[in-house]
Amino acid sequence: MTTPPSTLFDYVLGLADDALVSAQRMGWWISRAPELEEDVALANIGLDQLGQARALLTYAGAVEGAGRTEDDLAYLRDDREFRNVWLVERPQADFAVTIARLLVLATWQSELYVALASASDPTLAGVAGKAVKEVAYHVDHARLWTLRLGDGTEVSHLRMQQALDAEWPYVEELFAPTAGALVDPGALREGVLGRVEEVVVAATLSVPQVAPAIGGGRRGLHTEHLGHLLAEMQHLHRSHPGAVW
Amino acid sequence: MPNVSFDDLLADDGRVEPRDPMPDGYRRTLVRQIAQHAHSEIIGMQPEGNWISRAPSLRRKAILMAKVQDEAGHGLYLYAAAETLGVDRADLLDQLHTGRQKYSSIFNYPTLTWADVGAIGWLVDGAAIVNQVPLCRCSYGPYARAMVRICKEESFHQRQGFEILHTLSHGTPGQRAMAQDAVDRYWWPALMMFGPPDDDSPHSAQSMAWGIKRFSNDDLRQRFVDMTVPQAEALDLTLPDPEIRWNDERGHYDFGEVDFGELTEVIKGNGPCNRERMAHRLRAHEDGAWVREAAAAYAAKHAVPEEGAA
């Protein structure tokens, strides 16, 4: 079975945009983290995500075959052309939200990349094989902080629970059917939720019972937040058309 | 008695280690200097961090994130070096937050354009290297060793800054103008990084005698000018000082007079960004308090033996 190039392009772009938008949010923390070690750690995670995004965007450009580079795809698409899930695009200026989101995202990426590493597409398998090791560290970092915050003080317990409640509506979109998917998103659901919920319970927190958000990121339908994120990210590049940096 | 071995060690150009006897003044001077250096690293994350979200290519974004991350790492080594002198990081941060300890005045200048990221790498990291290379031979072992590692990374950062400016100065007219403007704004503040002139530097003589400082402020400033003028030519950018010219007799470049009045004002808190830099740092610290408290509470809970736990 071969995937038509246009849907493979959209699929790869979706994974690339998840990583790129996450990296953009993570970069905000550098110089704002609760302690210096955490500035280093969050920068590290953001750098890994950015590296994954660059490899995936470059591959998406090759699949498309229209000569678009990683920068063309990152800087010259509008929000309706982005394919990331809603989980990653909303503001992330609260440490508990950052950790809750990273726990979900990195656990999902970890299951996904393991599956993709043995997929039929050799380029994607290569990118995923490298990323598996990186996201294992992200999962571990998020797990340790979930435990500390959940089982720390009363305040941190409450804030971590509120963060989980806030992020949970956006979890389901990760498992929605996606055109061109080389790994069935629904097949990852049980493994991802099992791992995440185990951490949540160990942290003395409860698994939120909330209705999923409607989603639509994979089809280019986003929250209002993405436009602002892209305006900031893209403005300099777009102000100097054709310039080399 | 303890001073004998300390003096012998210095006379021998040896290294003082944490458990060695040392005069109180030596310890206090080092704590102040290392802490201010550490504070400079973490405040220095802000002006460049200001461009992470807007870096004009993904490659530049990755390089910049890694660079600002290195600065956090330098802060960590330096606080650790200071801790070998019997102080702790939380107290030092408290002194920064309450204005009792300072950080390098250069970070009170704004990064208005992308080219400023290049100018900081080239000029500010360049000046820092000239200041810091001699510290690799500082008489206090832990500081000297931290500086060896930091200088390696700084020299990498300086080349990255040069390369950003080189790309801009050979780019579009708009990019070239951006590069020249950044150099125009950062040149004089970079020269101020070497501190007041020698005849107005009260602590220098004692620091030299203790082997903490190896060269005078003016000597280091001259070394920086001599190193940088040819690099500016290679960049095809102009340094904003009409008095720069080679002096055969001295074997150095002459240069114009630095406005040390501006340096004094910036140190006093009246630079363009002093208030913003401190507010940003304080906000990060205060917003993170509940997280640090949670980590401490969790560690305490899980360190207690089970049978004693409430």
Coordinates of C-alpha atoms in Angstrom, one line a residue:
Chain A
M1 CA 0.0 0.0 0.0
T2 CA 1.4 3.4 -0.9
T3 CA 0.2 6.7 0.5
P4 CA -0.5 9.3 -2.1
P5 CA 2.1 12.1 -1.8
S6 CA -0.4 14.9 -1.0
T7 CA -1.8 13.1 2.0
L8 CA 1.7 12.0 3.1
F9 CA 2.7 15.6 2.9
D10 CA -0.2 16.6 5.1
Y11 CA 0.6 13.9 7.6
V12 CA 4.3 14.7 7.9
L13 CA 3.4 18.4 8.1
G14 CA 1.1 17.7 11.0
L15 CA 3.8 16.0 13.0
A16 CA 6.3 18.7 12.1
D17 CA 3.9 21.5 13.1
D18 CA 3.2 19.8 16.5
A19 CA 6.9 19.8 17.2
L20 CA 7.5 23.4 15.8
V21 CA 4.7 25.0 17.7
S22 CA 5.7 23.2 20.9
A23 CA 9.3 24.4 20.5
Q24 CA 8.1 28.0 19.9
R25 CA 6.1 27.8 23.2
M26 CA 8.9 26.1 25.0
G27 CA 11.4 28.8 24.0
W28 CA 9.4 31.4 25.9
W29 CA 10.5 29.8 29.2
I30 CA 14.2 30.4 28.7
S31 CA 15.0 33.1 31.3
R32 CA 11.6 32.7 32.9
A33 CA 11.8 29.2 34.5
P34 CA 11.3 28.6 38.3
E35 CA 15.0 27.7 38.7
L36 CA 18.1 27.8 36.6
E37 CA 18.3 24.0 36.1
E38 CA 14.8 24.3 34.6
D39 CA 15.8 27.0 32.2
V40 CA 18.4 24.5 31.0
A41 CA 16.0 21.6 30.9
L42 CA 13.2 23.4 29.1
A43 CA 15.6 24.8 26.6
N44 CA 16.9 21.3 25.9
I45 CA 13.4 20.0 25.4
G46 CA 12.5 22.9 23.1
L47 CA 15.7 22.3 21.1
D48 CA 14.9 18.7 20.7
Q49 CA 11.4 19.6 19.4
L50 CA 12.8 22.2 17.1
G51 CA 15.3 19.6 15.7
Q52 CA 12.4 17.2 15.1
A53 CA 10.4 19.9 13.4
R54 CA 13.3 20.8 11.1
A55 CA 13.9 17.2 10.0
L56 CA 10.1 16.7 9.4
L57 CA 9.6 20.0 7.6
T58 CA 12.6 19.2 5.3
Y59 CA 11.1 15.8 4.6
A60 CA 7.6 17.3 4.0
G61 CA 9.2 19.7 1.5
A62 CA 10.8 16.7 -0.3
V63 CA 7.5 14.8 -0.4
E64 CA 5.7 17.7 -1.8
G65 CA 8.4 18.1 -4.5
A66 CA 7.8 21.9 -5.0
G67 CA 11.2 23.0 -3.7
R68 CA 9.9 24.4 -0.4
T69 CA 12.6 24.4 2.4
E70 CA 12.1 24.1 6.1
D71 CA 12.0 27.9 6.4
D72 CA 9.5 28.3 3.6
L73 CA 7.2 25.9 5.4
A74 CA 7.8 27.4 8.8
Y75 CA 7.7 31.1 7.9
L76 CA 5.6 31.5 4.8
R77 CA 2.4 29.5 5.6
D78 CA -0.6 31.1 7.3
D79 CA -2.4 29.6 10.2
R80 CA -5.0 27.9 8.0
E81 CA -2.2 25.9 6.4
F82 CA -0.8 24.7 9.7
R83 CA -1.6 21.1 10.7
N84 CA -0.7 20.9 14.4
V85 CA -3.2 19.8 17.1
W86 CA -4.8 22.3 19.4
L87 CA -2.9 20.9 22.4
V88 CA 0.3 22.6 21.5
E89 CA -0.8 26.0 20.3
R90 CA -2.5 27.6 23.3
P91 CA -0.5 29.8 25.6
Q92 CA 1.8 28.0 28.0
A93 CA 2.9 30.6 30.5
D94 CA 2.0 28.5 33.6
F95 CA 4.5 26.0 34.7
A96 CA 1.9 23.4 35.7
V97 CA 0.2 23.7 32.2
T98 CA 3.6 23.3 30.6
I99 CA 4.2 20.1 32.5
A100 CA 0.7 18.7 32.0
R101 CA 0.9 19.4 28.3
L102 CA 4.5 18.0 28.0
L103 CA 3.4 14.8 29.8
V104 CA 0.6 14.2 27.3
L105 CA 2.5 15.3 24.2
A106 CA 5.8 13.6 24.9
T107 CA 4.0 10.3 25.9
W108 CA 2.0 10.4 22.7
Q109 CA 5.2 11.2 20.6
S110 CA 7.0 8.5 22.4
E111 CA 4.4 5.8 21.4
L112 CA 4.1 7.3 17.9
Y113 CA 7.8 7.5 17.2
V114 CA 8.4 4.0 18.3
A115 CA 5.7 2.8 15.9
L116 CA 7.0 5.1 13.1
A117 CA 10.6 3.9 13.6
S118 CA 9.5 0.6 12.1
A119 CA 7.2 2.1 9.5
S120 CA 7.5 1.4 5.8
D121 CA 8.8 5.0 5.1
P122 CA 12.6 4.9 5.6
T123 CA 13.0 8.7 6.1
L124 CA 10.2 9.0 8.6
A125 CA 11.6 5.8 10.3
G126 CA 15.0 7.5 10.6
V127 CA 13.7 10.7 12.1
A128 CA 11.4 8.8 14.5
G129 CA 14.3 6.5 15.5
K130 CA 16.4 9.5 16.6
A131 CA 13.4 11.3 18.3
V132 CA 12.5 8.2 20.4
K133 CA 15.5 8.8 22.6
E134 CA 14.8 12.5 22.9
V135 CA 11.1 12.2 23.9
A136 CA 11.9 9.5 26.4
Y137 CA 13.8 12.2 28.3
H138 CA 10.8 14.6 27.9
V139 CA 8.4 12.0 29.3
D140 CA 10.7 11.4 32.2
H141 CA 11.1 15.1 32.9
A142 CA 7.3 15.7 32.8
R143 CA 6.7 12.6 34.9
L144 CA 9.0 13.8 37.7
W145 CA 7.5 17.2 37.8
T146 CA 4.0 15.9 37.8
L147 CA 4.9 13.8 40.8
R148 CA 6.6 16.8 42.6
L149 CA 3.7 19.2 41.9
G150 CA 0.9 16.7 42.5
D151 CA 2.5 15.4 45.7
G152 CA 4.2 18.6 46.8
T153 CA 2.3 21.3 48.6
E154 CA -1.5 21.9 48.7
V155 CA -1.0 24.8 46.3
S156 CA 1.0 22.8 43.8
H157 CA -1.5 19.9 44.0
L158 CA -4.3 22.2 43.2
R159 CA -2.5 24.0 40.4
M160 CA -1.4 20.7 38.8
Q161 CA -4.9 19.4 38.9
Q162 CA -6.2 22.6 37.4
A163 CA -3.6 22.3 34.7
L164 CA -4.6 18.7 33.9
D165 CA -8.2 19.7 33.8
A166 CA -7.4 22.5 31.4
E167 CA -5.3 20.3 29.0
W168 CA -7.5 17.2 29.0
P169 CA -10.1 18.4 26.5
Y170 CA -7.3 18.6 23.9
V171 CA -6.0 15.0 24.5
E172 CA -8.5 13.3 22.3
E173 CA -7.5 15.1 19.1
L174 CA -4.2 13.2 19.1
F175 CA -6.2 10.0 18.5
A176 CA -8.6 11.2 15.8
P177 CA -8.4 9.6 12.4
T178 CA -5.9 11.4 10.1
A179 CA -5.6 11.2 6.3
G180 CA -2.3 9.7 5.2
A181 CA -1.4 8.4 8.7
L182 CA 1.3 5.8 8.6
V183 CA 0.4 4.8 12.2
D184 CA -3.3 4.6 13.0
P185 CA -3.8 7.4 15.6
G186 CA -6.6 5.5 17.4
A187 CA -4.2 2.5 17.9
L188 CA -2.0 4.7 20.2
R189 CA -4.9 5.7 22.5
E190 CA -4.7 2.9 25.0
G191 CA -1.0 2.9 25.3
V192 CA -0.7 6.7 25.7
L193 CA -3.6 7.1 28.1
G194 CA -2.4 4.1 30.2
R195 CA 1.0 5.6 30.7
V196 CA -0.2 9.1 31.4
E197 CA -2.9 8.0 33.8
E198 CA -0.4 5.9 35.7
V199 CA 1.7 9.1 36.4
V200 CA -1.4 11.1 37.2
V201 CA -2.5 8.6 39.8
A202 CA 1.0 8.2 41.3
A203 CA 1.1 12.0 41.7
T204 CA -2.1 11.7 43.9
L205 CA -4.1 13.6 41.2
S206 CA -7.3 12.5 39.4
V207 CA -7.8 11.8 35.8
P208 CA -10.1 14.6 34.5
Q209 CA -13.5 13.6 33.2
V210 CA -14.2 16.2 30.6
A211 CA -15.7 16.4 27.1
P212 CA -13.1 16.6 24.3
A213 CA -12.7 19.9 22.5
I214 CA -13.9 19.8 18.9
G215 CA -10.4 20.1 17.4
G216 CA -9.6 20.4 13.7
G217 CA -5.9 21.3 13.7
R218 CA -5.1 18.6 11.3
R219 CA -7.5 20.2 8.8
G220 CA -6.1 23.7 9.4
L221 CA -8.8 24.8 11.8
H222 CA -7.2 26.4 14.8
T223 CA -7.8 28.3 18.0
E224 CA -7.3 32.1 17.9
H225 CA -4.0 31.7 19.6
L226 CA -2.1 30.2 16.7
G227 CA -2.3 33.4 14.6
H228 CA -0.6 35.4 17.3
L229 CA 2.1 32.8 17.7
L230 CA 2.8 32.8 14.0
A231 CA 2.7 36.6 13.7
E232 CA 5.5 36.9 16.2
M233 CA 7.5 33.9 14.8
Q234 CA 7.2 34.9 11.2
H235 CA 7.3 38.7 11.1
L236 CA 11.0 39.3 10.7
H237 CA 11.4 36.6 8.1
R238 CA 8.5 38.0 6.1
S239 CA 9.7 41.6 6.4
H240 CA 12.7 40.9 4.3
P241 CA 11.4 38.8 1.3
G242 CA 14.1 36.6 -0.2
A243 CA 16.8 37.6 2.3
V244 CA 19.2 34.9 3.5
W245 CA 19.8 34.8 7.3
Chain B
M1 CA 50.2 31.3 60.3
P2 CA 47.5 30.5 57.7
N3 CA 48.5 33.5 55.7
V4 CA 52.0 32.2 55.3
S5 CA 50.9 29.3 53.2
F6 CA 48.4 31.5 51.3
D7 CA 51.2 34.0 50.5
D8 CA 53.5 31.2 49.5
L9 CA 50.9 29.7 47.3
L10 CA 50.4 33.0 45.5
A11 CA 54.1 33.7 45.3
D12 CA 54.4 30.3 43.6
D13 CA 51.6 31.0 41.2
G14 CA 49.7 28.1 42.7
R15 CA 46.0 27.6 43.0
V16 CA 44.0 28.2 46.2
E17 CA 41.5 25.5 46.8
P18 CA 38.3 25.7 48.9
R19 CA 39.8 24.1 52.0
D20 CA 43.0 26.1 52.0
P21 CA 43.3 29.0 54.4
M22 CA 42.7 32.4 52.8
P23 CA 42.3 36.0 54.1
D24 CA 38.7 37.1 54.6
G25 CA 39.1 39.9 52.2
Y26 CA 40.2 37.5 49.5
R27 CA 37.2 35.3 50.1
R28 CA 34.8 38.3 50.1
T29 CA 36.3 39.7 46.9
L30 CA 36.0 36.4 45.1
V31 CA 32.4 35.9 46.3
R32 CA 31.4 39.3 45.1
Q33 CA 33.2 38.9 41.7
I34 CA 32.0 35.3 41.0
A35 CA 28.4 36.2 42.1
Q36 CA 28.3 39.2 39.9
H37 CA 29.7 37.2 37.0
A38 CA 27.0 34.5 37.6
H39 CA 24.3 37.2 37.8
S40 CA 25.5 38.7 34.5
E41 CA 25.1 35.3 32.9
I42 CA 21.5 34.9 34.0
I43 CA 20.5 38.5 33.3
G44 CA 22.3 38.2 30.0
M45 CA 19.8 35.6 29.0
Q46 CA 17.2 38.3 28.6
P47 CA 18.4 40.5 25.8
E48 CA 19.1 37.6 23.5
G49 CA 16.2 35.6 24.7
N50 CA 14.2 38.5 23.4
W51 CA 14.8 37.2 19.9
I52 CA 14.3 33.5 20.3
S53 CA 10.6 33.7 19.3
R54 CA 11.4 35.9 16.3
A55 CA 14.7 34.4 15.0
P56 CA 14.5 34.7 11.2
S57 CA 15.3 31.1 10.3
L58 CA 14.9 27.8 12.1
R59 CA 18.7 27.3 12.1
R60 CA 19.2 30.6 13.8
K61 CA 16.5 29.9 16.2
A62 CA 18.2 26.6 17.2
I63 CA 21.6 28.3 17.6
L64 CA 20.2 31.1 19.7
M65 CA 18.2 28.8 22.0
A66 CA 21.4 26.7 22.5
K67 CA 23.4 29.9 23.2
V68 CA 21.0 31.3 25.8
Q69 CA 20.9 27.8 27.3
D70 CA 24.7 27.9 27.6
E71 CA 24.4 31.1 29.5
A72 CA 22.1 29.4 32.0
G73 CA 24.7 26.7 32.2
H74 CA 27.5 29.2 32.9
G75 CA 25.3 30.7 35.6
L76 CA 25.1 27.3 37.2
Y77 CA 28.9 26.6 37.1
L78 CA 29.6 30.0 38.5
Y79 CA 27.1 29.8 41.4
A80 CA 28.6 26.4 42.1
A81 CA 32.1 27.9 42.1
A82 CA 30.9 30.7 44.5
E83 CA 29.3 28.0 46.8
T84 CA 32.8 26.5 47.3
L85 CA 33.5 29.7 49.3
G86 CA 30.8 29.0 51.8
V87 CA 27.8 30.9 50.4
D88 CA 24.7 29.6 48.8
R89 CA 23.0 30.3 45.5
A90 CA 19.7 31.3 47.1
D91 CA 21.4 34.0 49.2
L92 CA 23.3 35.3 46.2
L93 CA 20.1 35.5 44.1
D94 CA 18.5 37.3 47.0
Q95 CA 21.3 39.9 46.9
L96 CA 20.8 40.3 43.1
H97 CA 17.0 40.7 43.6
T98 CA 17.5 43.3 46.3
G99 CA 20.1 45.2 44.4
R100 CA 22.9 44.6 46.8
Q101 CA 24.9 42.8 44.1
K102 CA 25.2 43.9 40.5
Y103 CA 25.5 42.4 37.1
S104 CA 27.3 43.6 34.0
S105 CA 26.0 46.9 32.9
I106 CA 26.0 45.9 29.2
F107 CA 22.8 43.9 29.7
N108 CA 20.9 47.0 30.4
Y109 CA 21.0 47.9 26.7
P110 CA 18.1 46.8 24.6
T111 CA 18.1 44.3 21.6
L112 CA 16.1 46.4 19.2
T113 CA 16.8 44.3 16.0
W114 CA 17.9 40.9 15.0
A115 CA 21.4 42.3 14.2
D116 CA 21.8 43.1 17.9
V117 CA 22.0 39.4 18.5
G118 CA 25.0 39.3 16.2
A119 CA 26.5 42.4 17.8
I120 CA 26.2 41.0 21.2
G121 CA 27.9 37.8 20.1
W122 CA 30.7 39.6 18.3
L123 CA 31.3 42.6 20.6
V124 CA 29.9 41.7 24.0
D125 CA 31.1 38.1 24.0
G126 CA 34.3 39.2 22.4
A127 CA 34.9 41.7 25.2
A128 CA 33.9 39.1 27.8
I129 CA 36.5 36.7 26.4
V130 CA 39.3 39.3 26.6
N131 CA 38.2 39.9 30.2
Q132 CA 37.8 36.2 31.1
V133 CA 40.7 34.4 29.4
P134 CA 43.1 35.8 32.1
L135 CA 40.6 34.5 34.7
C136 CA 41.5 30.9 33.6
R137 CA 44.7 31.6 35.5
C138 CA 43.0 33.2 38.5
S139 CA 44.5 32.1 41.8
Y140 CA 41.3 30.6 43.0
G141 CA 41.1 27.0 41.6
P142 CA 37.3 26.5 41.2
Y143 CA 36.8 29.8 39.5
A144 CA 39.8 29.3 37.2
R145 CA 38.5 25.9 36.2
A146 CA 34.9 27.1 35.6
M147 CA 36.4 29.9 33.4
V148 CA 38.3 27.4 31.2
R149 CA 35.0 25.8 30.2
I150 CA 33.1 29.1 29.9
C151 CA 35.8 30.7 27.7
K152 CA 35.6 27.8 25.2
E153 CA 31.8 28.2 24.9
E154 CA 32.1 32.0 24.7
S155 CA 34.6 31.8 21.9
F156 CA 32.1 29.7 20.0
H157 CA 29.4 32.3 20.7
Q158 CA 31.7 35.1 19.5
R159 CA 32.2 33.3 16.1
Q160 CA 28.4 32.8 15.8
G161 CA 27.8 36.5 16.4
F162 CA 30.5 37.4 13.8
E163 CA 28.8 35.1 11.3
I164 CA 25.4 36.6 11.9
L165 CA 26.8 40.1 11.2
H166 CA 28.8 38.8 8.2
T167 CA 25.7 37.3 6.7
L168 CA 23.8 40.6 7.3
S169 CA 26.5 42.9 6.0
H170 CA 26.6 40.8 2.8
G171 CA 22.9 40.6 2.5
T172 CA 20.2 43.0 1.3
P173 CA 20.6 46.8 1.9
G174 CA 18.1 46.5 4.7
Q175 CA 20.1 43.7 6.4
R176 CA 23.3 45.7 6.0
A177 CA 21.8 48.8 7.5
M178 CA 20.5 46.7 10.4
A179 CA 24.0 45.3 11.0
Q180 CA 25.7 48.7 10.9
D181 CA 23.1 50.2 13.3
A182 CA 23.7 47.4 15.8
V183 CA 27.5 47.9 15.7
D184 CA 26.9 51.7 16.1
R185 CA 24.9 51.1 19.3
Y186 CA 26.9 48.3 20.9
W187 CA 30.5 49.5 20.2
W188 CA 30.9 52.0 23.1
P189 CA 28.9 50.0 25.7
A190 CA 31.2 47.1 24.8
L191 CA 34.3 49.2 25.6
M192 CA 32.7 50.1 28.9
M193 CA 32.6 46.4 29.8
F194 CA 36.3 46.7 30.9
G195 CA 35.3 49.0 33.7
P196 CA 36.5 52.5 34.7
P197 CA 40.0 53.7 33.6
D198 CA 42.9 52.5 35.6
D199 CA 43.3 55.8 37.5
D200 CA 39.8 55.4 38.8
S201 CA 39.6 51.7 39.6
P202 CA 39.9 51.4 43.4
H203 CA 39.9 47.6 43.8
S204 CA 42.3 46.7 41.0
A205 CA 45.6 46.9 42.8
Q206 CA 44.4 44.5 45.6
S207 CA 42.9 42.1 43.1
M208 CA 46.1 42.1 41.1
A209 CA 48.1 41.3 44.3
W210 CA 45.8 38.4 45.0
G211 CA 46.2 36.9 41.6
I212 CA 42.5 37.4 40.9
K213 CA 43.1 40.0 38.3
R214 CA 46.0 39.7 35.9
F215 CA 45.8 42.8 33.7
S216 CA 44.5 46.3 34.1
N217 CA 41.2 47.6 32.7
D218 CA 42.9 49.8 30.2
D219 CA 45.3 47.1 29.0
L220 CA 42.4 44.8 28.4
R221 CA 40.3 47.5 26.7
Q222 CA 43.3 48.1 24.4
R223 CA 43.7 44.4 23.7
F224 CA 40.0 44.3 22.7
V225 CA 40.3 47.3 20.4
D226 CA 43.3 45.8 18.7
M227 CA 41.6 42.5 18.2
T228 CA 38.3 44.0 17.0
V229 CA 39.3 46.6 14.5
P230 CA 40.6 44.1 11.9
Q231 CA 37.5 42.0 12.4
A232 CA 35.3 45.0 11.7
E233 CA 37.2 45.4 8.4
A234 CA 36.6 41.8 7.6
L235 CA 32.9 42.4 8.2
D236 CA 33.0 45.5 6.0
L237 CA 31.3 47.4 8.9
T238 CA 32.4 50.7 10.4
L239 CA 33.2 51.2 14.1
P240 CA 31.5 54.5 15.2
D241 CA 34.8 56.2 16.3
P242 CA 36.5 58.5 13.8
E243 CA 39.6 58.5 16.0
I244 CA 40.5 54.8 15.5
R245 CA 43.8 54.6 13.7
W246 CA 46.9 52.4 13.9
N247 CA 49.7 54.0 16.0
D248 CA 53.0 52.6 14.8
E249 CA 54.9 54.0 17.8
R250 CA 52.6 52.3 20.4
G251 CA 52.1 49.2 18.3
H252 CA 48.3 49.6 19.1
Y253 CA 45.2 51.2 17.7
D254 CA 44.4 54.6 19.1
F255 CA 40.8 55.2 19.9
G256 CA 38.5 57.9 21.1
E257 CA 37.5 58.7 24.7
V258 CA 34.9 56.4 26.3
D259 CA 32.1 58.3 28.0
F260 CA 32.5 56.9 31.5
G261 CA 29.7 59.2 32.7
E262 CA 27.3 56.9 30.8
L263 CA 28.8 53.9 32.4
T264 CA 28.3 55.4 35.9
E265 CA 24.7 56.3 35.1
V266 CA 23.9 52.7 33.8
I267 CA 25.6 51.2 36.9
K268 CA 23.5 53.5 39.1
G269 CA 20.4 52.0 37.5
N270 CA 19.6 54.6 34.9
G271 CA 20.4 52.6 31.8
P272 CA 17.8 52.0 29.1
C273 CA 16.7 48.6 30.5
N274 CA 17.8 48.3 34.1
R275 CA 14.2 48.3 35.5
E276 CA 12.9 45.9 32.9
R277 CA 15.8 43.4 33.4
M278 CA 15.3 43.4 37.2
A279 CA 11.5 43.2 36.9
H280 CA 11.8 40.2 34.5
R281 CA 14.1 38.4 36.8
L282 CA 12.0 39.1 39.9
R283 CA 8.8 38.0 38.1
A284 CA 10.4 34.7 37.0
H285 CA 11.7 34.2 40.6
E286 CA 8.4 35.0 42.3
D287 CA 6.2 33.1 39.7
G288 CA 8.4 30.1 40.3
A289 CA 8.3 30.2 44.1
W290 CA 5.4 27.7 44.4
V291 CA 7.2 25.3 42.1
R292 CA 10.4 25.4 44.2
E293 CA 8.3 25.0 47.3
A294 CA 6.6 22.0 45.8
A295 CA 9.9 20.4 44.9
A296 CA 11.2 20.9 48.4
A297 CA 8.1 19.5 50.0
Y298 CA 8.1 16.5 47.7
A299 CA 11.8 15.8 48.4
A300 CA 11.2 16.2 52.2
K301 CA 8.2 13.8 52.1
H302 CA 10.0 11.2 50.2
A303 CA 13.2 11.4 52.2
V304 CA 11.4 10.6 55.5
P305 CA 11.5 6.9 56.5
E306 CA 8.1 5.3 56.1
E307 CA 7.5 4.4 59.7
G308 CA 8.2 8.0 60.8
A309 CA 5.9 9.5 58.2
A310 CA 2.7 11.2 59.5

